[in-house]
Amino acid sequence: MVSNHFDRPTLWIFAGPNGSGKSTVYSDAFLQDFDGSIWIINPDLLTTEIKEMEGLEQQAANLAAVQRIEAWLHASLGVRRSVGVETVLSTPKYRKLVEKARNLGFSVRLVYVVLKSAELQMERIRIRVAKGGHDVPEDKVFGRRKRSFEQLQWFLDQADRVDMFDNSGAAPRRIGEKQDDGTIIVDPSAPGDLIEALQAGTD
């Protein structure tokens, strides 16, 4: 859960490549200065719970999780309740959700978390697996990083507020934000492949 004091409901999107530590960032102190609470849907945790509680195989659990997440998100929008979701953002599947939220008067807030390289993502994933977490094949890690960066510009344009973090070090470091006039500011120290993708997206 994170908290929120806005009268206007908010759709939170916590995005970034596999292994970047999205959950760590959104549980951090910078999100805890609001009153109330927001339900953050974590697809990986939900899939694991479905497998364990309902005895489904991985593929069936994945499908069930996707269907339930979509239903919960749209139900939350329907009752104007703030809600958040984690995503790698490697496909355009959440575009319609963002458009619907904006049409219903929601604020859209994007928190994007990245590591300096796909190799570091793999290292973090191996640590996670050693602790009992889920694995991600190496080819998917590299491919999804590229596709996530390619999708990012559209979501930057649509979001009312954007916070971008490099989570490579001991603590998340802010590397980008969206200013009040809509300008996206990205620190030159941000990962080079991220900067290149954003430059390509604005050409």
JSON list of C-alpha atoms in Angstrom, two decimals:
[
{"chain": "A", "resi": 1, "resn": "MET", "atom": "CA", "xyz": [0.00, 0.00, 0.00]},
{"chain": "A", "resi": 2, "resn": "VAL", "atom": "CA", "xyz": [0.97, 3.59, -0.57]},
{"chain": "A", "resi": 3, "resn": "SER", "atom": "CA", "xyz": [-0.96, 6.59, 0.62]},
{"chain": "A", "resi": 4, "resn": "ASN", "atom": "CA", "xyz": [-2.67, 9.51, -1.08]},
{"chain": "A", "resi": 5, "resn": "HIS", "atom": "CA", "xyz": [-4.44, 12.70, -0.03]},
{"chain": "A", "resi": 6, "resn": "PHE", "atom": "CA", "xyz": [-5.64, 13.97, -3.40]},
{"chain": "A", "resi": 7, "resn": "ASP", "atom": "CA", "xyz": [-9.38, 14.56, -3.80]},
{"chain": "A", "resi": 8, "resn": "ARG", "atom": "CA", "xyz": [-8.89, 13.68, -7.47]},
{"chain": "A", "resi": 9, "resn": "PRO", "atom": "CA", "xyz": [-8.38, 9.91, -7.77]},
{"chain": "A", "resi": 10, "resn": "THR", "atom": "CA", "xyz": [-5.03, 8.78, -9.10]},
{"chain": "A", "resi": 11, "resn": "LEU", "atom": "CA", "xyz": [-3.94, 5.91, -11.32]},
{"chain": "A", "resi": 12, "resn": "TRP", "atom": "CA", "xyz": [-0.40, 5.01, -10.28]},
{"chain": "A", "resi": 13, "resn": "ILE", "atom": "CA", "xyz": [1.83, 3.09, -12.69]},
{"chain": "A", "resi": 14, "resn": "PHE", "atom": "CA", "xyz": [5.02, 1.67, -11.19]},
{"chain": "A", "resi": 15, "resn": "ALA", "atom": "CA", "xyz": [7.03, 0.62, -14.21]},
{"chain": "A", "resi": 16, "resn": "GLY", "atom": "CA", "xyz": [10.49, -0.50, -15.21]},
{"chain": "A", "resi": 17, "resn": "PRO", "atom": "CA", "xyz": [12.45, -3.46, -16.54]},
{"chain": "A", "resi": 18, "resn": "ASN", "atom": "CA", "xyz": [12.59, -6.80, -14.72]},
{"chain": "A", "resi": 19, "resn": "GLY", "atom": "CA", "xyz": [14.73, -6.78, -11.60]},
{"chain": "A", "resi": 20, "resn": "SER", "atom": "CA", "xyz": [14.86, -3.00, -11.28]},
{"chain": "A", "resi": 21, "resn": "GLY", "atom": "CA", "xyz": [13.34, -2.97, -7.80]},
{"chain": "A", "resi": 22, "resn": "LYS", "atom": "CA", "xyz": [9.99, -1.30, -8.43]},
{"chain": "A", "resi": 23, "resn": "SER", "atom": "CA", "xyz": [8.50, -2.56, -5.17]},
{"chain": "A", "resi": 24, "resn": "THR", "atom": "CA", "xyz": [11.43, -1.20, -3.19]},
{"chain": "A", "resi": 25, "resn": "VAL", "atom": "CA", "xyz": [10.99, 2.26, -4.65]},
{"chain": "A", "resi": 26, "resn": "TYR", "atom": "CA", "xyz": [7.24, 2.57, -4.17]},
{"chain": "A", "resi": 27, "resn": "SER", "atom": "CA", "xyz": [7.50, 1.41, -0.56]},
{"chain": "A", "resi": 28, "resn": "ASP", "atom": "CA", "xyz": [10.14, 4.07, 0.05]},
{"chain": "A", "resi": 29, "resn": "ALA", "atom": "CA", "xyz": [9.58, 7.17, 2.14]},
{"chain": "A", "resi": 30, "resn": "PHE", "atom": "CA", "xyz": [8.92, 9.57, -0.73]},
{"chain": "A", "resi": 31, "resn": "LEU", "atom": "CA", "xyz": [5.49, 7.96, -1.30]},
{"chain": "A", "resi": 32, "resn": "GLN", "atom": "CA", "xyz": [4.46, 7.96, 2.34]},
{"chain": "A", "resi": 33, "resn": "ASP", "atom": "CA", "xyz": [3.57, 11.64, 2.73]},
{"chain": "A", "resi": 34, "resn": "PHE", "atom": "CA", "xyz": [-0.10, 11.27, 1.88]},
{"chain": "A", "resi": 35, "resn": "ASP", "atom": "CA", "xyz": [-3.18, 10.37, 3.94]},
{"chain": "A", "resi": 36, "resn": "GLY", "atom": "CA", "xyz": [-5.28, 7.30, 3.19]},
{"chain": "A", "resi": 37, "resn": "SER", "atom": "CA", "xyz": [-4.10, 4.26, 1.24]},
{"chain": "A", "resi": 38, "resn": "ILE", "atom": "CA", "xyz": [-3.86, 2.95, -2.30]},
{"chain": "A", "resi": 39, "resn": "TRP", "atom": "CA", "xyz": [-4.01, -0.64, -3.44]},
{"chain": "A", "resi": 40, "resn": "ILE", "atom": "CA", "xyz": [-0.92, -1.51, -5.49]},
{"chain": "A", "resi": 41, "resn": "ILE", "atom": "CA", "xyz": [-1.39, -4.63, -7.62]},
{"chain": "A", "resi": 42, "resn": "ASN", "atom": "CA", "xyz": [1.79, -6.69, -7.99]},
{"chain": "A", "resi": 43, "resn": "PRO", "atom": "CA", "xyz": [1.32, -9.21, -10.84]},
{"chain": "A", "resi": 44, "resn": "ASP", "atom": "CA", "xyz": [4.22, -11.44, -9.78]},
{"chain": "A", "resi": 45, "resn": "LEU", "atom": "CA", "xyz": [2.95, -11.81, -6.22]},
{"chain": "A", "resi": 46, "resn": "LEU", "atom": "CA", "xyz": [-0.59, -12.42, -7.45]},
{"chain": "A", "resi": 47, "resn": "THR", "atom": "CA", "xyz": [0.56, -15.14, -9.85]},
{"chain": "A", "resi": 48, "resn": "THR", "atom": "CA", "xyz": [2.50, -16.86, -7.06]},
{"chain": "A", "resi": 49, "resn": "GLU", "atom": "CA", "xyz": [-0.50, -16.73, -4.74]},
{"chain": "A", "resi": 50, "resn": "ILE", "atom": "CA", "xyz": [-2.79, -18.17, -7.40]},
{"chain": "A", "resi": 51, "resn": "LYS", "atom": "CA", "xyz": [-0.36, -21.04, -8.04]},
{"chain": "A", "resi": 52, "resn": "GLU", "atom": "CA", "xyz": [-0.09, -21.84, -4.34]},
{"chain": "A", "resi": 53, "resn": "MET", "atom": "CA", "xyz": [-3.71, -21.30, -3.31]},
{"chain": "A", "resi": 54, "resn": "GLU", "atom": "CA", "xyz": [-5.45, -22.71, -6.39]},
{"chain": "A", "resi": 55, "resn": "GLY", "atom": "CA", "xyz": [-2.94, -25.33, -7.50]},
{"chain": "A", "resi": 56, "resn": "LEU", "atom": "CA", "xyz": [-2.61, -24.00, -11.05]},
{"chain": "A", "resi": 57, "resn": "GLU", "atom": "CA", "xyz": [0.35, -24.48, -13.35]},
{"chain": "A", "resi": 58, "resn": "GLN", "atom": "CA", "xyz": [2.46, -21.43, -14.25]},
{"chain": "A", "resi": 59, "resn": "GLN", "atom": "CA", "xyz": [0.78, -20.63, -17.57]},
{"chain": "A", "resi": 60, "resn": "ALA", "atom": "CA", "xyz": [-2.73, -20.97, -16.16]},
{"chain": "A", "resi": 61, "resn": "ALA", "atom": "CA", "xyz": [-1.80, -18.89, -13.12]},
{"chain": "A", "resi": 62, "resn": "ASN", "atom": "CA", "xyz": [-0.34, -16.18, -15.36]},
{"chain": "A", "resi": 63, "resn": "LEU", "atom": "CA", "xyz": [-3.55, -16.02, -17.40]},
{"chain": "A", "resi": 64, "resn": "ALA", "atom": "CA", "xyz": [-5.73, -15.94, -14.29]},
{"chain": "A", "resi": 65, "resn": "ALA", "atom": "CA", "xyz": [-3.62, -13.13, -12.82]},
{"chain": "A", "resi": 66, "resn": "VAL", "atom": "CA", "xyz": [-3.86, -11.05, -16.00]},
{"chain": "A", "resi": 67, "resn": "GLN", "atom": "CA", "xyz": [-7.64, -11.44, -16.13]},
{"chain": "A", "resi": 68, "resn": "ARG", "atom": "CA", "xyz": [-8.12, -10.54, -12.48]},
{"chain": "A", "resi": 69, "resn": "ILE", "atom": "CA", "xyz": [-5.79, -7.56, -12.62]},
{"chain": "A", "resi": 70, "resn": "GLU", "atom": "CA", "xyz": [-7.63, -6.13, -15.62]},
{"chain": "A", "resi": 71, "resn": "ALA", "atom": "CA", "xyz": [-10.97, -6.59, -13.88]},
{"chain": "A", "resi": 72, "resn": "TRP", "atom": "CA", "xyz": [-9.76, -5.03, -10.62]},
{"chain": "A", "resi": 73, "resn": "LEU", "atom": "CA", "xyz": [-8.19, -2.04, -12.34]},
{"chain": "A", "resi": 74, "resn": "HIS", "atom": "CA", "xyz": [-11.27, -1.24, -14.40]},
{"chain": "A", "resi": 75, "resn": "ALA", "atom": "CA", "xyz": [-13.52, -1.77, -11.37]},
{"chain": "A", "resi": 76, "resn": "SER", "atom": "CA", "xyz": [-11.42, 0.70, -9.39]},
{"chain": "A", "resi": 77, "resn": "LEU", "atom": "CA", "xyz": [-11.71, 3.28, -12.15]},
{"chain": "A", "resi": 78, "resn": "GLY", "atom": "CA", "xyz": [-15.45, 2.69, -12.27]},
{"chain": "A", "resi": 79, "resn": "VAL", "atom": "CA", "xyz": [-15.89, 3.68, -8.62]},
{"chain": "A", "resi": 80, "resn": "ARG", "atom": "CA", "xyz": [-13.29, 6.47, -8.86]},
{"chain": "A", "resi": 81, "resn": "ARG", "atom": "CA", "xyz": [-10.93, 4.81, -6.43]},
{"chain": "A", "resi": 82, "resn": "SER", "atom": "CA", "xyz": [-7.18, 5.43, -6.61]},
{"chain": "A", "resi": 83, "resn": "VAL", "atom": "CA", "xyz": [-5.27, 2.31, -7.59]},
{"chain": "A", "resi": 84, "resn": "GLY", "atom": "CA", "xyz": [-1.80, 1.34, -8.72]},
{"chain": "A", "resi": 85, "resn": "VAL", "atom": "CA", "xyz": [-0.20, -1.44, -10.73]},
{"chain": "A", "resi": 86, "resn": "GLU", "atom": "CA", "xyz": [3.33, -2.72, -11.31]},
{"chain": "A", "resi": 87, "resn": "THR", "atom": "CA", "xyz": [4.39, -3.40, -14.88]},
{"chain": "A", "resi": 88, "resn": "VAL", "atom": "CA", "xyz": [7.52, -3.97, -16.92]},
{"chain": "A", "resi": 89, "resn": "LEU", "atom": "CA", "xyz": [5.82, -1.75, -19.54]},
{"chain": "A", "resi": 90, "resn": "SER", "atom": "CA", "xyz": [7.17, -3.83, -22.40]},
{"chain": "A", "resi": 91, "resn": "THR", "atom": "CA", "xyz": [3.85, -3.77, -24.30]},
{"chain": "A", "resi": 92, "resn": "PRO", "atom": "CA", "xyz": [1.20, -1.10, -24.96]},
{"chain": "A", "resi": 93, "resn": "LYS", "atom": "CA", "xyz": [-1.47, -3.00, -23.01]},
{"chain": "A", "resi": 94, "resn": "TYR", "atom": "CA", "xyz": [-1.95, -0.28, -20.35]},
{"chain": "A", "resi": 95, "resn": "ARG", "atom": "CA", "xyz": [-2.52, 2.53, -22.85]},
{"chain": "A", "resi": 96, "resn": "LYS", "atom": "CA", "xyz": [-6.28, 2.00, -22.93]},
{"chain": "A", "resi": 97, "resn": "LEU", "atom": "CA", "xyz": [-6.37, 1.97, -19.13]},
{"chain": "A", "resi": 98, "resn": "VAL", "atom": "CA", "xyz": [-4.53, 5.31, -18.99]},
{"chain": "A", "resi": 99, "resn": "GLU", "atom": "CA", "xyz": [-6.86, 6.82, -21.59]},
{"chain": "A", "resi": 100, "resn": "LYS", "atom": "CA", "xyz": [-9.90, 5.59, -19.68]},
{"chain": "A", "resi": 101, "resn": "ALA", "atom": "CA", "xyz": [-8.54, 6.96, -16.40]},
{"chain": "A", "resi": 102, "resn": "ARG", "atom": "CA", "xyz": [-7.92, 10.38, -17.94]},
{"chain": "A", "resi": 103, "resn": "ASN", "atom": "CA", "xyz": [-11.40, 10.44, -19.48]},
{"chain": "A", "resi": 104, "resn": "LEU", "atom": "CA", "xyz": [-12.86, 9.71, -16.03]},
{"chain": "A", "resi": 105, "resn": "GLY", "atom": "CA", "xyz": [-10.96, 12.61, -14.48]},
{"chain": "A", "resi": 106, "resn": "PHE", "atom": "CA", "xyz": [-8.17, 10.63, -12.82]},
{"chain": "A", "resi": 107, "resn": "SER", "atom": "CA", "xyz": [-4.68, 11.97, -12.35]},
{"chain": "A", "resi": 108, "resn": "VAL", "atom": "CA", "xyz": [-2.10, 9.64, -13.87]},
{"chain": "A", "resi": 109, "resn": "ARG", "atom": "CA", "xyz": [1.20, 9.29, -12.03]},
{"chain": "A", "resi": 110, "resn": "LEU", "atom": "CA", "xyz": [4.12, 7.32, -13.44]},
{"chain": "A", "resi": 111, "resn": "VAL", "atom": "CA", "xyz": [7.04, 6.10, -11.35]},
{"chain": "A", "resi": 112, "resn": "TYR", "atom": "CA", "xyz": [9.68, 4.56, -13.61]},
{"chain": "A", "resi": 113, "resn": "VAL", "atom": "CA", "xyz": [12.56, 2.57, -12.13]},
{"chain": "A", "resi": 114, "resn": "VAL", "atom": "CA", "xyz": [15.62, 1.47, -14.06]},
{"chain": "A", "resi": 115, "resn": "LEU", "atom": "CA", "xyz": [19.05, -0.06, -13.45]},
{"chain": "A", "resi": 116, "resn": "LYS", "atom": "CA", "xyz": [22.20, 0.99, -15.28]},
{"chain": "A", "resi": 117, "resn": "SER", "atom": "CA", "xyz": [22.34, -2.20, -17.35]},
{"chain": "A", "resi": 118, "resn": "ALA", "atom": "CA", "xyz": [20.55, -5.42, -18.20]},
{"chain": "A", "resi": 119, "resn": "GLU", "atom": "CA", "xyz": [23.51, -7.28, -16.71]},
{"chain": "A", "resi": 120, "resn": "LEU", "atom": "CA", "xyz": [22.80, -5.70, -13.33]},
{"chain": "A", "resi": 121, "resn": "GLN", "atom": "CA", "xyz": [19.14, -6.65, -13.73]},
{"chain": "A", "resi": 122, "resn": "MET", "atom": "CA", "xyz": [20.22, -10.28, -14.18]},
{"chain": "A", "resi": 123, "resn": "GLU", "atom": "CA", "xyz": [22.38, -10.07, -11.08]},
{"chain": "A", "resi": 124, "resn": "ARG", "atom": "CA", "xyz": [19.47, -8.72, -9.02]},
{"chain": "A", "resi": 125, "resn": "ILE", "atom": "CA", "xyz": [17.16, -11.41, -10.40]},
{"chain": "A", "resi": 126, "resn": "ARG", "atom": "CA", "xyz": [19.63, -14.16, -9.41]},
{"chain": "A", "resi": 127, "resn": "ILE", "atom": "CA", "xyz": [19.72, -12.76, -5.88]},
{"chain": "A", "resi": 128, "resn": "ARG", "atom": "CA", "xyz": [15.92, -12.73, -5.83]},
{"chain": "A", "resi": 129, "resn": "VAL", "atom": "CA", "xyz": [15.74, -16.34, -7.02]},
{"chain": "A", "resi": 130, "resn": "ALA", "atom": "CA", "xyz": [18.20, -17.41, -4.30]},
{"chain": "A", "resi": 131, "resn": "LYS", "atom": "CA", "xyz": [15.76, -15.94, -1.79]},
{"chain": "A", "resi": 132, "resn": "GLY", "atom": "CA", "xyz": [12.84, -17.87, -3.26]},
{"chain": "A", "resi": 133, "resn": "GLY", "atom": "CA", "xyz": [11.64, -15.27, -5.76]},
{"chain": "A", "resi": 134, "resn": "HIS", "atom": "CA", "xyz": [10.68, -15.79, -9.39]},
{"chain": "A", "resi": 135, "resn": "ASP", "atom": "CA", "xyz": [13.16, -16.11, -12.23]},
{"chain": "A", "resi": 136, "resn": "VAL", "atom": "CA", "xyz": [13.16, -14.41, -15.64]},
{"chain": "A", "resi": 137, "resn": "PRO", "atom": "CA", "xyz": [15.03, -15.89, -18.63]},
{"chain": "A", "resi": 138, "resn": "GLU", "atom": "CA", "xyz": [18.01, -13.82, -19.76]},
{"chain": "A", "resi": 139, "resn": "ASP", "atom": "CA", "xyz": [16.70, -13.27, -23.29]},
{"chain": "A", "resi": 140, "resn": "LYS", "atom": "CA", "xyz": [13.46, -11.86, -21.90]},
{"chain": "A", "resi": 141, "resn": "VAL", "atom": "CA", "xyz": [15.33, -9.54, -19.54]},
{"chain": "A", "resi": 142, "resn": "PHE", "atom": "CA", "xyz": [17.29, -7.98, -22.40]},
{"chain": "A", "resi": 143, "resn": "GLY", "atom": "CA", "xyz": [14.35, -7.87, -24.80]},
{"chain": "A", "resi": 144, "resn": "ARG", "atom": "CA", "xyz": [11.90, -6.40, -22.31]},
{"chain": "A", "resi": 145, "resn": "ARG", "atom": "CA", "xyz": [14.35, -3.68, -21.28]},
{"chain": "A", "resi": 146, "resn": "LYS", "atom": "CA", "xyz": [14.53, -2.44, -24.86]},
{"chain": "A", "resi": 147, "resn": "ARG", "atom": "CA", "xyz": [10.77, -2.65, -25.40]},
{"chain": "A", "resi": 148, "resn": "SER", "atom": "CA", "xyz": [10.04, -0.95, -22.07]},
{"chain": "A", "resi": 149, "resn": "PHE", "atom": "CA", "xyz": [12.23, 1.98, -23.07]},
{"chain": "A", "resi": 150, "resn": "GLU", "atom": "CA", "xyz": [10.45, 2.13, -26.44]},
{"chain": "A", "resi": 151, "resn": "GLN", "atom": "CA", "xyz": [7.02, 2.26, -24.76]},
{"chain": "A", "resi": 152, "resn": "LEU", "atom": "CA", "xyz": [8.05, 4.83, -22.17]},
{"chain": "A", "resi": 153, "resn": "GLN", "atom": "CA", "xyz": [7.68, 8.04, -24.21]},
{"chain": "A", "resi": 154, "resn": "TRP", "atom": "CA", "xyz": [3.93, 7.54, -24.74]},
{"chain": "A", "resi": 155, "resn": "PHE", "atom": "CA", "xyz": [3.36, 7.13, -21.01]},
{"chain": "A", "resi": 156, "resn": "LEU", "atom": "CA", "xyz": [5.57, 10.12, -20.22]},
{"chain": "A", "resi": 157, "resn": "ASP", "atom": "CA", "xyz": [3.39, 12.22, -22.51]},
{"chain": "A", "resi": 158, "resn": "GLN", "atom": "CA", "xyz": [0.15, 11.01, -20.91]},
{"chain": "A", "resi": 159, "resn": "ALA", "atom": "CA", "xyz": [1.12, 11.15, -17.23]},
{"chain": "A", "resi": 160, "resn": "ASP", "atom": "CA", "xyz": [0.35, 14.21, -15.12]},
{"chain": "A", "resi": 161, "resn": "ARG", "atom": "CA", "xyz": [3.38, 13.56, -12.96]},
{"chain": "A", "resi": 162, "resn": "VAL", "atom": "CA", "xyz": [6.49, 11.50, -13.63]},
{"chain": "A", "resi": 163, "resn": "ASP", "atom": "CA", "xyz": [9.31, 10.45, -11.31]},
{"chain": "A", "resi": 164, "resn": "MET", "atom": "CA", "xyz": [12.20, 8.43, -12.75]},
{"chain": "A", "resi": 165, "resn": "PHE", "atom": "CA", "xyz": [14.75, 6.63, -10.59]},
{"chain": "A", "resi": 166, "resn": "ASP", "atom": "CA", "xyz": [18.03, 4.80, -11.07]},
{"chain": "A", "resi": 167, "resn": "ASN", "atom": "CA", "xyz": [17.99, 2.01, -8.49]},
{"chain": "A", "resi": 168, "resn": "SER", "atom": "CA", "xyz": [21.49, 0.69, -9.24]},
{"chain": "A", "resi": 169, "resn": "GLY", "atom": "CA", "xyz": [23.03, 1.87, -5.97]},
{"chain": "A", "resi": 170, "resn": "ALA", "atom": "CA", "xyz": [22.25, 1.46, -2.30]},
{"chain": "A", "resi": 171, "resn": "ALA", "atom": "CA", "xyz": [19.27, 3.83, -2.57]},
{"chain": "A", "resi": 172, "resn": "PRO", "atom": "CA", "xyz": [17.09, 5.01, -5.47]},
{"chain": "A", "resi": 173, "resn": "ARG", "atom": "CA", "xyz": [18.43, 8.13, -7.19]},
{"chain": "A", "resi": 174, "resn": "ARG", "atom": "CA", "xyz": [16.10, 10.49, -9.03]},
{"chain": "A", "resi": 175, "resn": "ILE", "atom": "CA", "xyz": [17.17, 10.83, -12.67]},
{"chain": "A", "resi": 176, "resn": "GLY", "atom": "CA", "xyz": [14.13, 12.39, -14.28]},
{"chain": "A", "resi": 177, "resn": "GLU", "atom": "CA", "xyz": [10.81, 14.14, -13.81]},
{"chain": "A", "resi": 178, "resn": "LYS", "atom": "CA", "xyz": [8.00, 15.88, -15.64]},
{"chain": "A", "resi": 179, "resn": "GLN", "atom": "CA", "xyz": [7.78, 19.58, -14.98]},
{"chain": "A", "resi": 180, "resn": "ASP", "atom": "CA", "xyz": [4.57, 21.59, -14.67]},
{"chain": "A", "resi": 181, "resn": "ASP", "atom": "CA", "xyz": [4.82, 22.75, -18.29]},
{"chain": "A", "resi": 182, "resn": "GLY", "atom": "CA", "xyz": [5.04, 19.14, -19.48]},
{"chain": "A", "resi": 183, "resn": "THR", "atom": "CA", "xyz": [8.77, 19.18, -20.16]},
{"chain": "A", "resi": 184, "resn": "ILE", "atom": "CA", "xyz": [10.54, 15.90, -19.41]},
{"chain": "A", "resi": 185, "resn": "ILE", "atom": "CA", "xyz": [13.88, 16.43, -17.70]},
{"chain": "A", "resi": 186, "resn": "VAL", "atom": "CA", "xyz": [16.33, 13.50, -17.70]},
{"chain": "A", "resi": 187, "resn": "ASP", "atom": "CA", "xyz": [19.70, 13.65, -15.96]},
{"chain": "A", "resi": 188, "resn": "PRO", "atom": "CA", "xyz": [22.66, 13.07, -18.31]},
{"chain": "A", "resi": 189, "resn": "SER", "atom": "CA", "xyz": [23.84, 10.36, -15.89]},
{"chain": "A", "resi": 190, "resn": "ALA", "atom": "CA", "xyz": [20.79, 8.21, -16.71]},
{"chain": "A", "resi": 191, "resn": "PRO", "atom": "CA", "xyz": [21.53, 4.93, -18.54]},
{"chain": "A", "resi": 192, "resn": "GLY", "atom": "CA", "xyz": [22.66, 5.63, -22.09]},
{"chain": "A", "resi": 193, "resn": "ASP", "atom": "CA", "xyz": [20.23, 3.21, -23.73]},
{"chain": "A", "resi": 194, "resn": "LEU", "atom": "CA", "xyz": [17.35, 4.89, -21.90]},
{"chain": "A", "resi": 195, "resn": "ILE", "atom": "CA", "xyz": [18.40, 8.34, -23.08]},
{"chain": "A", "resi": 196, "resn": "GLU", "atom": "CA", "xyz": [18.80, 7.06, -26.65]},
{"chain": "A", "resi": 197, "resn": "ALA", "atom": "CA", "xyz": [15.32, 5.51, -26.62]},
{"chain": "A", "resi": 198, "resn": "LEU", "atom": "CA", "xyz": [13.72, 8.70, -25.33]},
{"chain": "A", "resi": 199, "resn": "GLN", "atom": "CA", "xyz": [15.52, 10.79, -27.93]},
{"chain": "A", "resi": 200, "resn": "ALA", "atom": "CA", "xyz": [14.32, 8.42, -30.65]},
{"chain": "A", "resi": 201, "resn": "GLY", "atom": "CA", "xyz": [10.78, 8.62, -29.28]},
{"chain": "A", "resi": 202, "resn": "THR", "atom": "CA", "xyz": [10.66, 12.39, -29.66]},
{"chain": "A", "resi": 203, "resn": "ASP", "atom": "CA", "xyz": [12.13, 12.53, -33.18]}
]
